[in-house]
Amino acid sequence: MEVILLERIDKLGQMGDVVNVKSGYARNFLLPQKKALRATDSNKQHFEADRAQLEASNLERRTDAEKLDNKMDGLSVTMLRQAGEAGQLYGSVNARDIANGVTEAGFTVSRQQIELAHPIKNLGLFDVKVTLHPEVQVTVVANVARSEAEAKTQAKTGKAVVSTEEEEAQAAQAQAETAETEDEAKPKTKKKAKPTEIGEEEAKVVEEAADEAAAEQAEEIFEEGAAPQPEPEDAAADKAADDAGDKTE
């Protein structure tokens, strides 16, 4: 589709240029935003008749934009978001969010004026261009942080307040070394071996088992009709008694 540009469009042309663009781009952006007219014969005549007035109006808007540019120079807007330790946001910051932040800072802009290719998904400082006029742009800083304190730290250091894997590993190693040093500094005492109740119980069980075995053996001997063999001490006593009886006779 051929259109007549009513203002400068980046990478497309200057005011008054007749350019060929995709129909969708023209219908969805250029025409509704009044940045261009269809390149019909009547519109060309209309544009040429009003060209001087359009150029004067454009110059006035450009002057106002340049004044605003000077005021917004160095502007930083803080965007508070929840995020993990590695800095990844639980969500994102988009063009509308930044436009609202700039507006709250005292400069009214729309999300269409914010040039942001992709939503911001990490903590840190991000340069964002704001189009104040087709020929005037200003860069603002989006300071995305978890708190006001972190935002101040990021603004001072120029980098995001995040805990990287390397920093976490170093912290863990330092903590382990500290714990090891403390353990070495402590006096080491030898633990005395204590008799366990389990050993005493086992000995008792063995003794009881031996007694039961001896009793069972004695019962078997009685059942077979054999006299039990006396213990050595009992046999000696019996022999002494027999000798005494023989002498008496």
Short mmCIF file of C-alpha atoms in Angstrom, two decimals:
data_model
loop_
_atom_site.label_atom_id
_atom_site.label_comp_id
_atom_site.label_asym_id
_atom_site.label_seq_id
_atom_site.Cartn_x
_atom_site.Cartn_y
_atom_site.Cartn_z
CA MET A 1 0.00 0.00 0.00
CA GLU A 2 1.30 3.48 -0.87
CA VAL A 3 1.04 6.12 1.85
CA ILE A 4 2.09 9.73 2.37
CA LEU A 5 4.11 10.17 5.55
CA LEU A 6 2.86 12.98 7.78
CA GLU A 7 5.97 12.84 9.96
CA ARG A 8 9.39 11.25 10.00
CA ILE A 9 9.23 7.48 10.49
CA ASP A 10 12.45 5.74 11.44
CA LYS A 11 13.80 3.52 8.66
CA LEU A 12 10.90 4.53 6.43
CA GLY A 13 11.15 8.18 5.40
CA GLN A 14 10.60 11.89 6.10
CA MET A 15 7.43 13.98 6.15
CA GLY A 16 5.85 14.18 2.69
CA ASP A 17 7.54 11.06 1.35
CA VAL A 18 5.35 8.61 -0.55
CA VAL A 19 6.37 5.08 0.46
CA ASN A 20 5.13 1.58 -0.15
CA VAL A 21 4.38 -0.42 3.02
CA LYS A 22 2.57 -3.61 3.92
CA SER A 23 -1.19 -3.20 4.11
CA GLY A 24 -1.34 -4.55 7.66
CA TYR A 25 1.31 -2.11 8.88
CA ALA A 26 -0.56 0.78 7.30
CA ARG A 27 -4.01 -0.19 8.57
CA ASN A 28 -2.92 -1.20 12.07
CA PHE A 29 -0.35 1.49 12.82
CA LEU A 30 0.34 4.31 10.36
CA LEU A 31 -3.21 5.28 9.47
CA PRO A 32 -4.89 5.00 12.92
CA GLN A 33 -1.95 6.83 14.55
CA LYS A 34 -2.32 9.60 11.93
CA LYS A 35 1.27 9.17 10.88
CA ALA A 36 0.35 8.74 7.21
CA LEU A 37 -2.39 9.11 4.60
CA ARG A 38 -3.32 6.83 1.77
CA ALA A 39 -1.47 8.03 -1.32
CA THR A 40 -4.56 8.91 -3.35
CA ASP A 41 -4.63 11.86 -5.73
CA SER A 42 -6.98 13.82 -3.47
CA ASN A 43 -4.84 13.17 -0.39
CA LYS A 44 -1.72 14.25 -2.25
CA GLN A 45 -3.38 17.53 -3.19
CA HIS A 46 -4.66 17.97 0.36
CA PHE A 47 -1.18 17.36 1.78
CA GLU A 48 0.49 19.83 -0.57
CA ALA A 49 -2.10 22.48 0.35
CA ASP A 50 -1.45 21.97 4.06
CA ARG A 51 2.25 21.20 3.83
CA ALA A 52 3.42 24.55 5.24
CA GLN A 53 1.04 24.27 8.18
CA LEU A 54 2.04 20.65 8.85
CA GLU A 55 5.72 21.53 8.79
CA ALA A 56 5.18 24.44 11.20
CA SER A 57 3.21 22.20 13.55
CA ASN A 58 5.91 19.53 13.35
CA LEU A 59 8.60 22.08 14.19
CA GLU A 60 6.66 23.24 17.24
CA ARG A 61 6.20 19.69 18.51
CA ARG A 62 9.86 18.97 17.95
CA THR A 63 10.88 22.02 19.98
CA ASP A 64 8.65 20.93 22.86
CA ALA A 65 10.10 17.42 22.68
CA GLU A 66 13.65 18.72 22.86
CA LYS A 67 12.81 20.72 25.97
CA LEU A 68 11.30 17.62 27.54
CA ASP A 69 14.36 15.64 26.52
CA ASN A 70 16.57 17.98 28.54
CA LYS A 71 14.36 17.56 31.61
CA MET A 72 14.23 13.76 31.33
CA ASP A 73 17.95 13.37 30.75
CA GLY A 74 19.33 10.92 33.34
CA LEU A 75 15.87 9.85 34.52
CA SER A 76 15.72 6.51 36.32
CA VAL A 77 12.48 4.77 37.26
CA THR A 78 12.39 2.05 39.90
CA MET A 79 10.32 -1.04 39.16
CA LEU A 80 9.88 -3.29 42.21
CA ARG A 81 9.35 -6.96 41.45
CA GLN A 82 9.69 -10.30 43.21
CA ALA A 83 12.59 -12.41 41.99
CA GLY A 84 14.71 -15.41 42.82
CA GLU A 85 18.24 -15.31 44.23
CA ALA A 86 19.68 -15.63 40.71
CA GLY A 87 17.78 -12.50 39.63
CA GLN A 88 15.04 -14.00 37.47
CA LEU A 89 11.72 -12.21 37.93
CA TYR A 90 8.51 -13.92 38.95
CA GLY A 91 6.80 -12.14 36.07
CA SER A 92 8.14 -9.34 33.86
CA VAL A 93 8.32 -5.59 33.24
CA ASN A 94 6.71 -4.45 29.97
CA ALA A 95 6.35 -1.20 28.04
CA ARG A 96 3.16 -0.25 29.88
CA ASP A 97 4.91 -0.64 33.25
CA ILE A 98 7.76 1.62 32.19
CA ALA A 99 5.36 4.20 30.72
CA ASN A 100 3.50 4.25 34.05
CA GLY A 101 6.78 4.67 35.91
CA VAL A 102 7.85 7.59 33.72
CA THR A 103 4.41 9.19 34.07
CA GLU A 104 4.58 8.85 37.87
CA ALA A 105 7.95 10.60 37.71
CA GLY A 106 6.17 13.62 36.19
CA PHE A 107 6.50 13.05 32.44
CA THR A 108 3.36 11.84 30.71
CA VAL A 109 4.09 9.23 28.04
CA SER A 110 2.16 6.32 26.56
CA ARG A 111 3.28 2.73 26.13
CA GLN A 112 3.46 3.34 22.36
CA GLN A 113 6.33 5.75 23.01
CA ILE A 114 8.35 3.09 24.85
CA GLU A 115 10.76 1.11 22.67
CA LEU A 116 11.13 -2.28 24.31
CA ALA A 117 11.78 -5.28 22.07
CA HIS A 118 11.08 -7.83 24.81
CA PRO A 119 9.70 -7.68 28.36
CA ILE A 120 12.34 -7.41 31.07
CA LYS A 121 12.60 -10.67 33.03
CA ASN A 122 15.63 -10.10 35.25
CA LEU A 123 16.81 -7.76 37.98
CA GLY A 124 19.18 -4.99 36.97
CA LEU A 125 19.53 -1.70 35.14
CA PHE A 126 18.11 -1.42 31.62
CA ASP A 127 18.38 1.44 29.14
CA VAL A 128 15.00 2.09 27.52
CA LYS A 129 14.37 4.54 24.70
CA VAL A 130 11.34 6.81 24.86
CA THR A 131 10.20 8.49 21.64
CA LEU A 132 9.14 12.05 22.45
CA HIS A 133 8.97 13.05 18.78
CA PRO A 134 9.77 11.23 15.53
CA GLU A 135 13.10 13.04 15.58
CA VAL A 136 13.68 13.18 19.35
CA GLN A 137 14.37 10.24 21.64
CA VAL A 138 15.51 10.10 25.24
CA THR A 139 16.97 7.18 27.15
CA VAL A 140 15.68 6.40 30.63
CA VAL A 141 16.93 3.74 33.01
CA ALA A 142 14.58 1.06 34.29
CA ASN A 143 15.94 0.01 37.68
CA VAL A 144 14.32 -3.37 38.31
CA ALA A 145 14.85 -4.48 41.91
CA ARG A 146 13.23 -6.41 44.77
CA SER A 147 13.25 -3.46 47.17
CA GLU A 148 14.06 0.23 47.38
CA ALA A 149 17.29 -0.65 49.20
CA GLU A 150 18.38 -2.96 46.41
CA ALA A 151 17.43 -0.34 43.82
CA LYS A 152 19.75 2.16 45.54
CA THR A 153 22.56 -0.39 45.62
CA GLN A 154 22.08 -1.19 41.94
CA ALA A 155 22.08 2.50 41.03
CA LYS A 156 25.32 2.96 42.97
CA THR A 157 27.17 -0.12 41.72
CA GLY A 158 25.69 -0.18 38.24
CA LYS A 159 24.84 -3.86 38.36
CA ALA A 160 22.11 -6.14 39.61
CA VAL A 161 22.06 -7.38 43.21
CA VAL A 162 22.00 -11.11 42.53
CA SER A 163 23.61 -14.22 43.94
CA THR A 164 25.33 -16.03 41.09
CA GLU A 165 26.18 -19.73 41.16
CA GLU A 166 29.86 -18.87 41.45
CA GLU A 167 29.25 -16.56 44.41
CA GLU A 168 27.08 -19.20 46.08
CA ALA A 169 29.78 -21.84 45.57
CA GLN A 170 32.44 -19.53 47.02
CA ALA A 171 30.25 -18.76 50.02
CA ALA A 172 29.60 -22.47 50.61
CA GLN A 173 33.32 -23.26 50.37
CA ALA A 174 34.21 -20.46 52.79
CA GLN A 175 31.60 -21.71 55.24
CA ALA A 176 32.94 -25.26 55.01
CA GLU A 177 36.52 -24.08 55.60
CA THR A 178 35.41 -22.06 58.62
CA ALA A 179 33.62 -25.06 60.10
CA GLU A 180 36.67 -27.27 59.48
CA THR A 181 38.96 -24.74 61.20
CA GLU A 182 36.66 -24.58 64.22
CA ASP A 183 36.61 -28.38 64.49
CA GLU A 184 40.43 -28.53 64.40
CA ALA A 185 40.65 -25.89 67.13
CA LYS A 186 38.46 -27.88 69.51
CA PRO A 187 40.37 -30.23 71.96
CA LYS A 188 39.90 -33.82 70.95
CA THR A 189 39.04 -36.30 73.75
CA LYS A 190 39.13 -40.05 73.47
CA LYS A 191 35.95 -41.78 74.29
CA LYS A 192 36.20 -44.56 76.86
CA ALA A 193 34.78 -47.88 75.86
CA LYS A 194 31.89 -48.79 78.09
CA PRO A 195 30.72 -52.32 78.64
CA THR A 196 27.52 -52.76 76.85
CA GLU A 197 24.47 -54.22 78.40
CA ILE A 198 24.13 -56.41 75.36
CA GLY A 199 27.43 -58.22 76.19
CA GLU A 200 26.33 -58.95 79.77
CA GLU A 201 22.99 -60.22 78.62
CA GLU A 202 24.63 -62.50 76.07
CA ALA A 203 26.91 -63.96 78.75
CA LYS A 204 23.92 -64.59 80.98
CA VAL A 205 22.05 -66.31 78.18
CA VAL A 206 25.05 -68.56 77.43
CA GLU A 207 25.35 -69.52 81.10
CA GLU A 208 21.65 -70.35 81.36
CA ALA A 209 21.84 -72.41 78.18
CA ALA A 210 24.77 -74.41 79.59
CA ASP A 211 22.86 -75.11 82.83
CA GLU A 212 19.81 -76.25 80.88
CA ALA A 213 21.96 -78.55 78.73
CA ALA A 214 23.56 -80.11 81.83
CA ALA A 215 20.15 -80.64 83.43
CA GLU A 216 18.81 -82.29 80.29
CA GLN A 217 21.84 -84.60 80.17
CA ALA A 218 21.30 -85.65 83.80
CA GLU A 219 17.64 -86.41 83.16
CA GLU A 220 18.58 -88.60 80.19
CA ILE A 221 21.05 -90.58 82.33
CA PHE A 222 18.45 -91.19 85.07
CA GLU A 223 15.94 -92.36 82.50
CA GLU A 224 18.45 -94.93 81.14
CA GLY A 225 19.05 -96.35 84.69
CA ALA A 226 22.65 -95.35 85.04
CA ALA A 227 23.92 -93.62 88.16
CA PRO A 228 25.15 -90.16 87.59
CA GLN A 229 28.90 -89.72 87.74
CA PRO A 230 29.89 -87.73 90.83
CA GLU A 231 31.89 -84.62 90.59
CA PRO A 232 35.60 -85.00 91.41
CA GLU A 233 35.19 -83.51 94.89
CA ASP A 234 32.21 -85.79 95.69
CA ALA A 235 34.10 -88.91 94.52
CA ALA A 236 37.03 -88.15 96.84
CA ALA A 237 34.69 -87.76 99.81
CA ASP A 238 32.98 -91.09 99.08
CA LYS A 239 36.35 -92.91 98.87
CA ALA A 240 37.47 -91.48 102.22
CA ALA A 241 34.25 -92.69 103.83
CA ASP A 242 34.72 -96.22 102.43
CA ASP A 243 38.31 -96.41 103.76
CA ALA A 244 37.16 -95.37 107.21
CA GLY A 245 34.55 -98.13 107.23
CA ASP A 246 37.06 -100.80 106.28
CA LYS A 247 39.36 -99.84 109.18
CA THR A 248 36.51 -100.04 111.65
CA GLU A 249 35.71 -103.55 110.59
#
